[in-house]
Short mmCIF file of C-alpha atoms in Angstrom, two decimals:
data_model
loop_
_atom_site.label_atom_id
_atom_site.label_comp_id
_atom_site.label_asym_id
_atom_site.label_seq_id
_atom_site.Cartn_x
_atom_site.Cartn_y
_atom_site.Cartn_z
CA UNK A 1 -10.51 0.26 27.25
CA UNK A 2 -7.30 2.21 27.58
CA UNK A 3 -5.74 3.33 25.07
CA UNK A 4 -2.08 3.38 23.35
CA UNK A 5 -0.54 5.61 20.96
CA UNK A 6 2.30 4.01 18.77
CA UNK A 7 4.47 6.42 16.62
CA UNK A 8 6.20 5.88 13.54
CA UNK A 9 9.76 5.15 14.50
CA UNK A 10 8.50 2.77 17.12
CA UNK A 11 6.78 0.85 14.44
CA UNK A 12 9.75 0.88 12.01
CA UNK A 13 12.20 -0.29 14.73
CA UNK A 14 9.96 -3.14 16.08
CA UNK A 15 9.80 -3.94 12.85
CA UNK A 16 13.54 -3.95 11.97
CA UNK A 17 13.55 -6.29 15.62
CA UNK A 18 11.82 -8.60 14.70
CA UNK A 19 12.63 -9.64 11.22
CA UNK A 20 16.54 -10.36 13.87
CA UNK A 21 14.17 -12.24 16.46
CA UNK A 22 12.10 -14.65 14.18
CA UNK A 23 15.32 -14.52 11.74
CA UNK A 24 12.66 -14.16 9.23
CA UNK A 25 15.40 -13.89 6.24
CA UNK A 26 16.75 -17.22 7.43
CA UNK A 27 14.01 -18.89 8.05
CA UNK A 28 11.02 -18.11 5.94
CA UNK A 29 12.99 -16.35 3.20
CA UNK A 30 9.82 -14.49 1.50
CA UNK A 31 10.06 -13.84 -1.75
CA UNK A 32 6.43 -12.15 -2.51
CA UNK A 33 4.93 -10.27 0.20
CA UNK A 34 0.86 -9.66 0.20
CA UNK A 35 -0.48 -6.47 1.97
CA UNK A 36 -3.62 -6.41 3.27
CA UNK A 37 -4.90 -2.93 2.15
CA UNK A 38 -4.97 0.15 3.93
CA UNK A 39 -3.62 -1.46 7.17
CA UNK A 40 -1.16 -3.64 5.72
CA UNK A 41 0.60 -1.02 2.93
CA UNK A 42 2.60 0.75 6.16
CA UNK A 43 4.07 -1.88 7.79
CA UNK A 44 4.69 -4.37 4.45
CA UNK A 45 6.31 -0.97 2.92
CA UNK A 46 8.72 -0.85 5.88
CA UNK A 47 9.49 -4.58 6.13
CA UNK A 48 10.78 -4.67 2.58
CA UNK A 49 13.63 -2.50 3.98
CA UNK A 50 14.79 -5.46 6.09
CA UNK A 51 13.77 -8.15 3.85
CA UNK A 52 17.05 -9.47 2.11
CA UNK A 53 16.77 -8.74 -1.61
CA UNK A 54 16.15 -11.98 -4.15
CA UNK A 55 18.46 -11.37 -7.60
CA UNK A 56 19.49 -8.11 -6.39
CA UNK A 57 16.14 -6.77 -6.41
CA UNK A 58 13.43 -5.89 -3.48
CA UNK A 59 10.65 -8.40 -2.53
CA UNK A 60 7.50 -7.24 -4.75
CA UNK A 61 4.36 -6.08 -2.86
CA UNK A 62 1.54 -6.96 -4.11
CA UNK A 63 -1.66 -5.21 -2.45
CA UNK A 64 -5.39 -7.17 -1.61
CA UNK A 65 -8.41 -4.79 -0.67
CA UNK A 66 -10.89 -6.41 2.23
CA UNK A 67 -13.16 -5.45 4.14
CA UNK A 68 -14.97 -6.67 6.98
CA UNK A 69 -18.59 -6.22 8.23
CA UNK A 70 -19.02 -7.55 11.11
CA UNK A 71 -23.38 -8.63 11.29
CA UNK A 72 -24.61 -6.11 14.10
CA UNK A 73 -26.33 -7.16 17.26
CA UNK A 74 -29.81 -7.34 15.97
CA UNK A 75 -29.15 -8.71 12.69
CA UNK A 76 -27.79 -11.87 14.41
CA UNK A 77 -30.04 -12.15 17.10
CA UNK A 78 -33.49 -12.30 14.18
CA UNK A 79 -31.21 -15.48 12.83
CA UNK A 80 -31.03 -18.04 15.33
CA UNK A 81 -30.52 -20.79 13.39
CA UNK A 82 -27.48 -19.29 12.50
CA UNK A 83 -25.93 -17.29 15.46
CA UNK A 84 -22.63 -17.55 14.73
CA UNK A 85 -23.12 -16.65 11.14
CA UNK A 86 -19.41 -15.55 9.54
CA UNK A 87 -18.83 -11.93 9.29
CA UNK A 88 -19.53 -11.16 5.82
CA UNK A 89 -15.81 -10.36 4.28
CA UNK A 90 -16.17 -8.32 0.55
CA UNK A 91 -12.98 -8.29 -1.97
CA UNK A 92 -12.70 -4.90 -2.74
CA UNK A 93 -8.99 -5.51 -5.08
CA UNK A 94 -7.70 -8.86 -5.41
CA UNK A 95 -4.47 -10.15 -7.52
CA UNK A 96 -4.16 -10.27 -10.99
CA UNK A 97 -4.41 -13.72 -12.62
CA UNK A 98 -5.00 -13.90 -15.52
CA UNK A 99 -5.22 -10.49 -16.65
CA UNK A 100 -3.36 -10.05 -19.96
CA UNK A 101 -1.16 -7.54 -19.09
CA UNK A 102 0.15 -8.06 -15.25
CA UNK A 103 -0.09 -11.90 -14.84
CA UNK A 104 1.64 -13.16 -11.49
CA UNK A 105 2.01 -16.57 -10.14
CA UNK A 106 1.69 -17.70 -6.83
CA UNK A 107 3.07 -21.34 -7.64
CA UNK A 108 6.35 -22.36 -5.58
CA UNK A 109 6.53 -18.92 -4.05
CA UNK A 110 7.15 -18.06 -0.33
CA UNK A 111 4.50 -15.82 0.51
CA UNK A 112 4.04 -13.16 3.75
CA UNK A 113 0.66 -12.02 4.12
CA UNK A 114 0.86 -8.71 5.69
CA UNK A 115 -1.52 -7.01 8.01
CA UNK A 116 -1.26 -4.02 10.75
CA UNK A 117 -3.06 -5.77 13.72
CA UNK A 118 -4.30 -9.25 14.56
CA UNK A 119 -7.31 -8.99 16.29
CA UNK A 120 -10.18 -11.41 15.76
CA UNK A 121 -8.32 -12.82 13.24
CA UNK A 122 -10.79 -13.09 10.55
CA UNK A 123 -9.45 -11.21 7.82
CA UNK A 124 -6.70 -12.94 8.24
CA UNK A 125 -8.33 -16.07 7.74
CA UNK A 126 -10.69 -15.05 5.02
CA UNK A 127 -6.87 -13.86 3.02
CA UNK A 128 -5.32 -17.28 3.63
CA UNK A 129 -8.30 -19.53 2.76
CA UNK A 130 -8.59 -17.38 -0.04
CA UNK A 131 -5.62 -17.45 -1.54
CA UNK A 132 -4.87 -20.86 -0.40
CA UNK A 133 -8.03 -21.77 -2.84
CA UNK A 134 -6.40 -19.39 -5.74
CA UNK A 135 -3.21 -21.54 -5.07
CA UNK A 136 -5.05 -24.95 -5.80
CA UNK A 137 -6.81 -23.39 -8.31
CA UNK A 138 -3.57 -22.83 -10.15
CA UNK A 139 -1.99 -26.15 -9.33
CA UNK A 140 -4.87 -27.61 -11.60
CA UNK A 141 -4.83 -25.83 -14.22
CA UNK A 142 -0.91 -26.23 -14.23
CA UNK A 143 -1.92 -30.41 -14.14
CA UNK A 144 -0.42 -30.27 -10.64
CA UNK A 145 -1.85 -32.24 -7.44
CA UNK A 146 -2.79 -30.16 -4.38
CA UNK A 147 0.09 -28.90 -2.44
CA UNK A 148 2.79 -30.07 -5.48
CA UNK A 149 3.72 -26.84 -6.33
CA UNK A 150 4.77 -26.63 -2.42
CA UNK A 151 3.83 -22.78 -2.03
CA UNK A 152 4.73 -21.41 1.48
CA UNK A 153 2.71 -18.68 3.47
CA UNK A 154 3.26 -17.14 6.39
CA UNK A 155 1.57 -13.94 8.14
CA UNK A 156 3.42 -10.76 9.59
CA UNK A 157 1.63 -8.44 11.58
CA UNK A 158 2.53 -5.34 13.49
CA UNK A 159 0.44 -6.26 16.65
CA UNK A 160 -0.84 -9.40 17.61
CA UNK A 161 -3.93 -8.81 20.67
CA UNK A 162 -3.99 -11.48 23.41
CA UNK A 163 -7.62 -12.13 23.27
CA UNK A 164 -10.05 -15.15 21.48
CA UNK A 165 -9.97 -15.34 18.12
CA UNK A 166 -13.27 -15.67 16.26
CA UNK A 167 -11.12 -18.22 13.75
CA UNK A 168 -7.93 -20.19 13.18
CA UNK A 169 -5.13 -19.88 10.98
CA UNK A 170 -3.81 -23.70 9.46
CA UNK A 171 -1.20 -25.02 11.63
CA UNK A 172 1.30 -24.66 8.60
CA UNK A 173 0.58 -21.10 8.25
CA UNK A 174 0.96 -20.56 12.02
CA UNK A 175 4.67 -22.58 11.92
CA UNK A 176 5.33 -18.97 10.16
CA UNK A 177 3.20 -16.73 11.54
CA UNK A 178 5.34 -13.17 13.03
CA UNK A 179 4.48 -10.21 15.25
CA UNK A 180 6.37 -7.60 15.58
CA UNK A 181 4.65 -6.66 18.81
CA UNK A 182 2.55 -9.31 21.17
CA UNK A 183 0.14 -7.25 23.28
CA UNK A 184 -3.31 -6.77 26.11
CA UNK A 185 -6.20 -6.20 24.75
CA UNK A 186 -5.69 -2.51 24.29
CA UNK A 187 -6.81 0.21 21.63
CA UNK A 188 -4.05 0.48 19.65
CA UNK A 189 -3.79 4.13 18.29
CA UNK A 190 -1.78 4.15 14.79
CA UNK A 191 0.24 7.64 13.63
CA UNK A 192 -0.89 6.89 9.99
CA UNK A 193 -4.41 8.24 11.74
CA UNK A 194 -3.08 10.72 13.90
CA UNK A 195 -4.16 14.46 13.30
CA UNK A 196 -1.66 16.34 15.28
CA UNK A 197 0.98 13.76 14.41
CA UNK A 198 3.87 15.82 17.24
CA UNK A 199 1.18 15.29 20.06
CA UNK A 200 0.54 11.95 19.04
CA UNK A 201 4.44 10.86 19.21
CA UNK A 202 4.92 12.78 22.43
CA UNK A 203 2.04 10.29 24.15
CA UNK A 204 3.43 7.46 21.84
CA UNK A 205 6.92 8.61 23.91
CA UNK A 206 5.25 8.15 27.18
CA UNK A 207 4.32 5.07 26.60
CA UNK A 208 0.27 6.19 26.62
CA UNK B 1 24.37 15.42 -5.36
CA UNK B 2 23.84 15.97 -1.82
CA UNK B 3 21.50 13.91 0.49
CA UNK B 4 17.89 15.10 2.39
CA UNK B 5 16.80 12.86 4.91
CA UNK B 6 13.09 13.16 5.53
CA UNK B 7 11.57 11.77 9.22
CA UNK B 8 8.06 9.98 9.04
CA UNK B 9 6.82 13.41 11.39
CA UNK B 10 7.83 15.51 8.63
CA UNK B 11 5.86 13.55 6.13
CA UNK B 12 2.73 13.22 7.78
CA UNK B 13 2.83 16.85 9.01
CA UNK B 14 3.51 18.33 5.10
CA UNK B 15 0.79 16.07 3.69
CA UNK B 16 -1.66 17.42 6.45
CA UNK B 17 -1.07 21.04 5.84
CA UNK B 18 -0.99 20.65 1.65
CA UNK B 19 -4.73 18.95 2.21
CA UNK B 20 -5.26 22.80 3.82
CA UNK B 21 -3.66 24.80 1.71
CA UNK B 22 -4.45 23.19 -1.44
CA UNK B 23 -8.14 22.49 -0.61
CA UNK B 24 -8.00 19.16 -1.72
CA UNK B 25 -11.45 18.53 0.10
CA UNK B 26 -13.38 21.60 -1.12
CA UNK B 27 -12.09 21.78 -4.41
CA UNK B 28 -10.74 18.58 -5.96
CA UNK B 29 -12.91 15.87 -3.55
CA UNK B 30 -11.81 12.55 -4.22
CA UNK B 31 -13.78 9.81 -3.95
CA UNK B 32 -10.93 6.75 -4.81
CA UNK B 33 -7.03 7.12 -4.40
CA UNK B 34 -5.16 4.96 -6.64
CA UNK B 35 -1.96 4.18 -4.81
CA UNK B 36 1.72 3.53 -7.01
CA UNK B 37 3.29 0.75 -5.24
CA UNK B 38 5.43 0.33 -3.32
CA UNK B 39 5.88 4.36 -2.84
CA UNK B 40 2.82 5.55 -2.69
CA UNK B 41 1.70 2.99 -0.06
CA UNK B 42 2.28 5.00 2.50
CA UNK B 43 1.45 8.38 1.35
CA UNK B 44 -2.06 7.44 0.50
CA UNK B 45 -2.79 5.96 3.80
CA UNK B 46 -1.09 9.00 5.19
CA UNK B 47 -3.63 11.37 2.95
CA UNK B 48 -6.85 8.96 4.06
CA UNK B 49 -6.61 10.05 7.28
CA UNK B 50 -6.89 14.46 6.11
CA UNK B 51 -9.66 13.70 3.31
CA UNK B 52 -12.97 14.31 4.22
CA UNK B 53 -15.00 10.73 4.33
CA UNK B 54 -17.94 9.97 1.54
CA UNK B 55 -20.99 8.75 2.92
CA UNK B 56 -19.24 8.24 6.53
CA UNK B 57 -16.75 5.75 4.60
CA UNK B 58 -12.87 6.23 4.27
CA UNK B 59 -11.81 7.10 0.43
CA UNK B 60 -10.89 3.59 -0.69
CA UNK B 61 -7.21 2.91 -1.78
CA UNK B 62 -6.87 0.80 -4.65
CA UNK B 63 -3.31 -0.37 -5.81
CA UNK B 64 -1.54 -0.26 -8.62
CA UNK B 65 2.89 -1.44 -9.22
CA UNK B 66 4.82 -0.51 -11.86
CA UNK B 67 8.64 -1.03 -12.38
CA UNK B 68 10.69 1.54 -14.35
CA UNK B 69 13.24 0.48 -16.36
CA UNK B 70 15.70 3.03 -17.93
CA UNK B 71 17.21 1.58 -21.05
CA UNK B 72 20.55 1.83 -20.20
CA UNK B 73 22.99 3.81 -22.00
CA UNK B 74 24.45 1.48 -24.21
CA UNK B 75 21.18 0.12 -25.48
CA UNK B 76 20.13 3.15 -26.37
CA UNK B 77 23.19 4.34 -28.64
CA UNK B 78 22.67 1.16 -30.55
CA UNK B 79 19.23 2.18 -31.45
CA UNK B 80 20.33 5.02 -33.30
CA UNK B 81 16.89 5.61 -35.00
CA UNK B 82 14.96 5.95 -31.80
CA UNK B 83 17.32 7.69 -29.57
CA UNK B 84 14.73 9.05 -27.03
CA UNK B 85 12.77 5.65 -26.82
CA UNK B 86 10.47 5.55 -23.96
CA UNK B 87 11.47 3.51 -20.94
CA UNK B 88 10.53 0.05 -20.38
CA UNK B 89 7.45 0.38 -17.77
CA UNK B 90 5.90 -2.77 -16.64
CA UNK B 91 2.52 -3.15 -15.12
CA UNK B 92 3.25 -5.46 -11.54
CA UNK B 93 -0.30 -4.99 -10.46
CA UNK B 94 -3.31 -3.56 -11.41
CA UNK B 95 -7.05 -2.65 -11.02
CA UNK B 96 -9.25 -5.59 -11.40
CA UNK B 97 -11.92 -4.59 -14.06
CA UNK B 98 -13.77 -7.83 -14.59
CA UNK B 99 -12.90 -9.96 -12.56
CA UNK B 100 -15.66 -11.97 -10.92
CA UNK B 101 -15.13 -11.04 -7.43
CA UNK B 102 -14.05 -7.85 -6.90
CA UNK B 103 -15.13 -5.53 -10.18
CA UNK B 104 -14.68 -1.71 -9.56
CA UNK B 105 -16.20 1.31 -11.73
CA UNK B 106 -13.84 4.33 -12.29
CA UNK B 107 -16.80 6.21 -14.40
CA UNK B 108 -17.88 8.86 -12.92
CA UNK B 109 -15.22 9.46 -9.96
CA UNK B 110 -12.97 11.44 -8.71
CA UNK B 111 -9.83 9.95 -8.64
CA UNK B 112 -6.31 10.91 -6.99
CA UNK B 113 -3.34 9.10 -8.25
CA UNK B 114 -0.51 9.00 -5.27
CA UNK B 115 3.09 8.42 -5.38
CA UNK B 116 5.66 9.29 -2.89
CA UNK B 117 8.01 11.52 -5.64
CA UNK B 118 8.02 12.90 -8.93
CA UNK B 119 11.17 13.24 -10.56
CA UNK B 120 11.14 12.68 -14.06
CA UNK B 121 7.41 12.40 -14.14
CA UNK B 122 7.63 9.06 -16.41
CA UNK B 123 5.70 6.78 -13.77
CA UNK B 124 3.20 9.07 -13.25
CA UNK B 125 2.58 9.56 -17.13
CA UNK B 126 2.77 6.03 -17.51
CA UNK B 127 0.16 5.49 -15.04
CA UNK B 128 -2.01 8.33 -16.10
CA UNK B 129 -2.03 7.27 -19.81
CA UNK B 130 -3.05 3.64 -18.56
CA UNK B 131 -5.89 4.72 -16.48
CA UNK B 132 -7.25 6.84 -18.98
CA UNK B 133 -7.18 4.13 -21.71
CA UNK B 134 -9.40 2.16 -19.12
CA UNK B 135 -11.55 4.92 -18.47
CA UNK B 136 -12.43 5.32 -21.95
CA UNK B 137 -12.87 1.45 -22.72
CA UNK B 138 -14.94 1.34 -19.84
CA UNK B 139 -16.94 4.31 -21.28
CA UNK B 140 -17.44 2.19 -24.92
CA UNK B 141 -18.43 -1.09 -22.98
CA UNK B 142 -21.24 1.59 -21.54
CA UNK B 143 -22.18 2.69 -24.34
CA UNK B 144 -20.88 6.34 -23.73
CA UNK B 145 -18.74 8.81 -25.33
CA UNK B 146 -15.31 9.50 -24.81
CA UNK B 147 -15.63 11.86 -21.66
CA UNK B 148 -19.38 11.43 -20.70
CA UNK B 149 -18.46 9.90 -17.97
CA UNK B 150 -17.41 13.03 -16.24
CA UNK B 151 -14.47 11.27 -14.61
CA UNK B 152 -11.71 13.59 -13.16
CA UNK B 153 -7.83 12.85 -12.13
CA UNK B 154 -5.56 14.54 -9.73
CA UNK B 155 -2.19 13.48 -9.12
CA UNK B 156 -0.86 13.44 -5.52
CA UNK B 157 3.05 13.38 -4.13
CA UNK B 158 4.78 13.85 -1.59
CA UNK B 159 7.93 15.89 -3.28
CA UNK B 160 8.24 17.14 -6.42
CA UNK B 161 11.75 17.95 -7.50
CA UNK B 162 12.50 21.17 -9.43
CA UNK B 163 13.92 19.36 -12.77
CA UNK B 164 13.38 18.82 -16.28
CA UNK B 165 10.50 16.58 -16.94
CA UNK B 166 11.17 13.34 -19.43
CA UNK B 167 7.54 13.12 -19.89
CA UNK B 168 4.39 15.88 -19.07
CA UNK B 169 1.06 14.91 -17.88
CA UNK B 170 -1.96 16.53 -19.78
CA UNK B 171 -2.82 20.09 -18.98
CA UNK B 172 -6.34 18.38 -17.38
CA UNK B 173 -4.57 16.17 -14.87
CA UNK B 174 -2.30 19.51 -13.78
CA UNK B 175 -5.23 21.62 -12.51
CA UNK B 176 -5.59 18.81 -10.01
CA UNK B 177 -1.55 18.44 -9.51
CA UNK B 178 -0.67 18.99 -5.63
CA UNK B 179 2.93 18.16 -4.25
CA UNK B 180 2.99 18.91 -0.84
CA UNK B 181 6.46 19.70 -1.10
CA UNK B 182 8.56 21.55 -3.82
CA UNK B 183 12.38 20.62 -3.73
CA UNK B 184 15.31 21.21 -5.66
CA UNK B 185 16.36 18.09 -7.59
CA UNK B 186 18.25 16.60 -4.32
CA UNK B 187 18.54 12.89 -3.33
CA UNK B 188 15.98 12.49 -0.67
CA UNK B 189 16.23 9.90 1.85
CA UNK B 190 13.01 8.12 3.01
CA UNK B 191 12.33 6.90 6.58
CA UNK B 192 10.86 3.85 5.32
CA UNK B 193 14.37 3.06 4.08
CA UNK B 194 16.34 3.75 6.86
CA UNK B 195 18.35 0.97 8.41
CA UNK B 196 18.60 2.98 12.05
CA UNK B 197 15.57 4.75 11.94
CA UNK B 198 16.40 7.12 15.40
CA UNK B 199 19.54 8.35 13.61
CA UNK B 200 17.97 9.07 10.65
CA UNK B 201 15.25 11.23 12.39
CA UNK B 202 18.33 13.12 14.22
CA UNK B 203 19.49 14.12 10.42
CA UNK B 204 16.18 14.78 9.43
CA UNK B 205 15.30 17.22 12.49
CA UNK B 206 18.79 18.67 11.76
CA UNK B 207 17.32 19.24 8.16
CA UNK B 208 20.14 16.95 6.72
#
């Protein structure tokens, strides 16, 4: 699979393009954004610079940890009852509720769940069904039906691959779902993991 | 106070060579960074990329937020009887000890606290003086003693400015302080904030 370096300004100006093209201050109008940690922390950190402040102050960031392991060849094959087991997803940091001294609500909020790249999508769809069960969870022990608190959530990623995805987003999340960048199939090389960082831009500059 | 504007190349380049010349792998070898939102997003997953793994795994990032308010002037001359009251820091986020789903251990490790700048050093104090409570009530619910567990901090930041200090960090923390760059006490300009990102590069190549 070929392969294609993306430097930093690159990222940080398709960025600042497409919060203009989606008019994502307009029409989403985030007002808690969720990064998906490491990948997410990069590109949520730059968005906030284009998100339009709420009373004068900059959208919080509030970081998840997940990771994904996808079940090797072997291990699925000696199940085949179950071959197309989910990929087992593990919280490694999740938000606060609760805790005594950093409590934050989700209710009535307009969330963007941020990630670098959209690829299988399941991360993606382990964060929103996860935190779409924290929401209801909340709305109950509020005294709230499901769905009254009418929180929003949308997903922003950096690079969306055109391939099949292993799952779905909900059709409401998808009405505001953003990325930056739709592209092939391709191996996406990211500066943040570049270790000659001035021959990595020069490629990224070629277009390579 | 005149302006520094700092290009995403030049960050990434001075956190690979402070790795080197501090030996942050050979001598300090973190096992878990604990990231300051939102500024320290992106210097930890900068600094991911130049530690060495730990058992052919990435050194996890876990998140923290805190928001720094400076009582403002008047406040504080109508407390006269606590004129140097310590600012107002708030915890936005922070580790999930507990929770169900996603409990994580600091005994034992090596941790290395990351922010993007340290000015008047409150934040980081703030942050250090938290973890450490945590660290020792995680010791009790072991049934240790206060510093059995062996666990060791290291601050990390990108710039530290050359000016008085509101707050120090204990003598323990500094043998493990690295800043991979010194500065005067200027007003540095990040690329993460810039508006027009390829102009702001131009300054910062021009060392402006």
């Amino acid at each position: 699979m070929s392969k294609l370096h993306i430097s930093y300004n690159q990222i940080h100006d398709s960025i600042r393009q497409s919060v203009e093209r989606f008019g994502i201050n307009e029409n989403f109008k985030p007002d808690l954004m969720i990064a998906i940690g490491g990948g997410g922390f990069i590109p949520a950190r730059i968005l906030r610079t284009f998100l339009h402040k709420r009373n004068n102050r900059n959208i919080p960031i509030q970081a998840i940890g997940l990771s994904l392991y996808e079940e090797i060849e072997i291990a699925q094959s000696q199940k085949e009852d179950t071959p197309s087991a989910p990929p087992q997803v593990t919280k490694t940091q999740w938000l606060n509720f609760g805790a005594s001294h950093s409590e934050i609500s989700l209710l009535g909020r307009r969330i963007l769940i941020v990630d670098e790249v959209d690829d299988t999508r399941q991360t993606l769809a382990f964060a929103v069904e996860e935190l779409l069960k924290d929401i209801e969870a909340e709305e109950i022990r509020h005294g709230m039906k499901k769905g009254e608190s009418k929180t929003e959530m949308g997903v922003f990623v950096l690079h969306n691959k055109d391939k099949p995805k292993k799952r779905e987003l909900p059709p409401k999340i998808m009405e505001h779902y953003y990325a930056a960048v739709e592209m092939p199939d391709q191996w996406l090389v990211y500066p943040w993991d570049a270790l000659d960082i001035f021959e990595h831009t020069e490629q990224a500059d070629r277009h390579e």
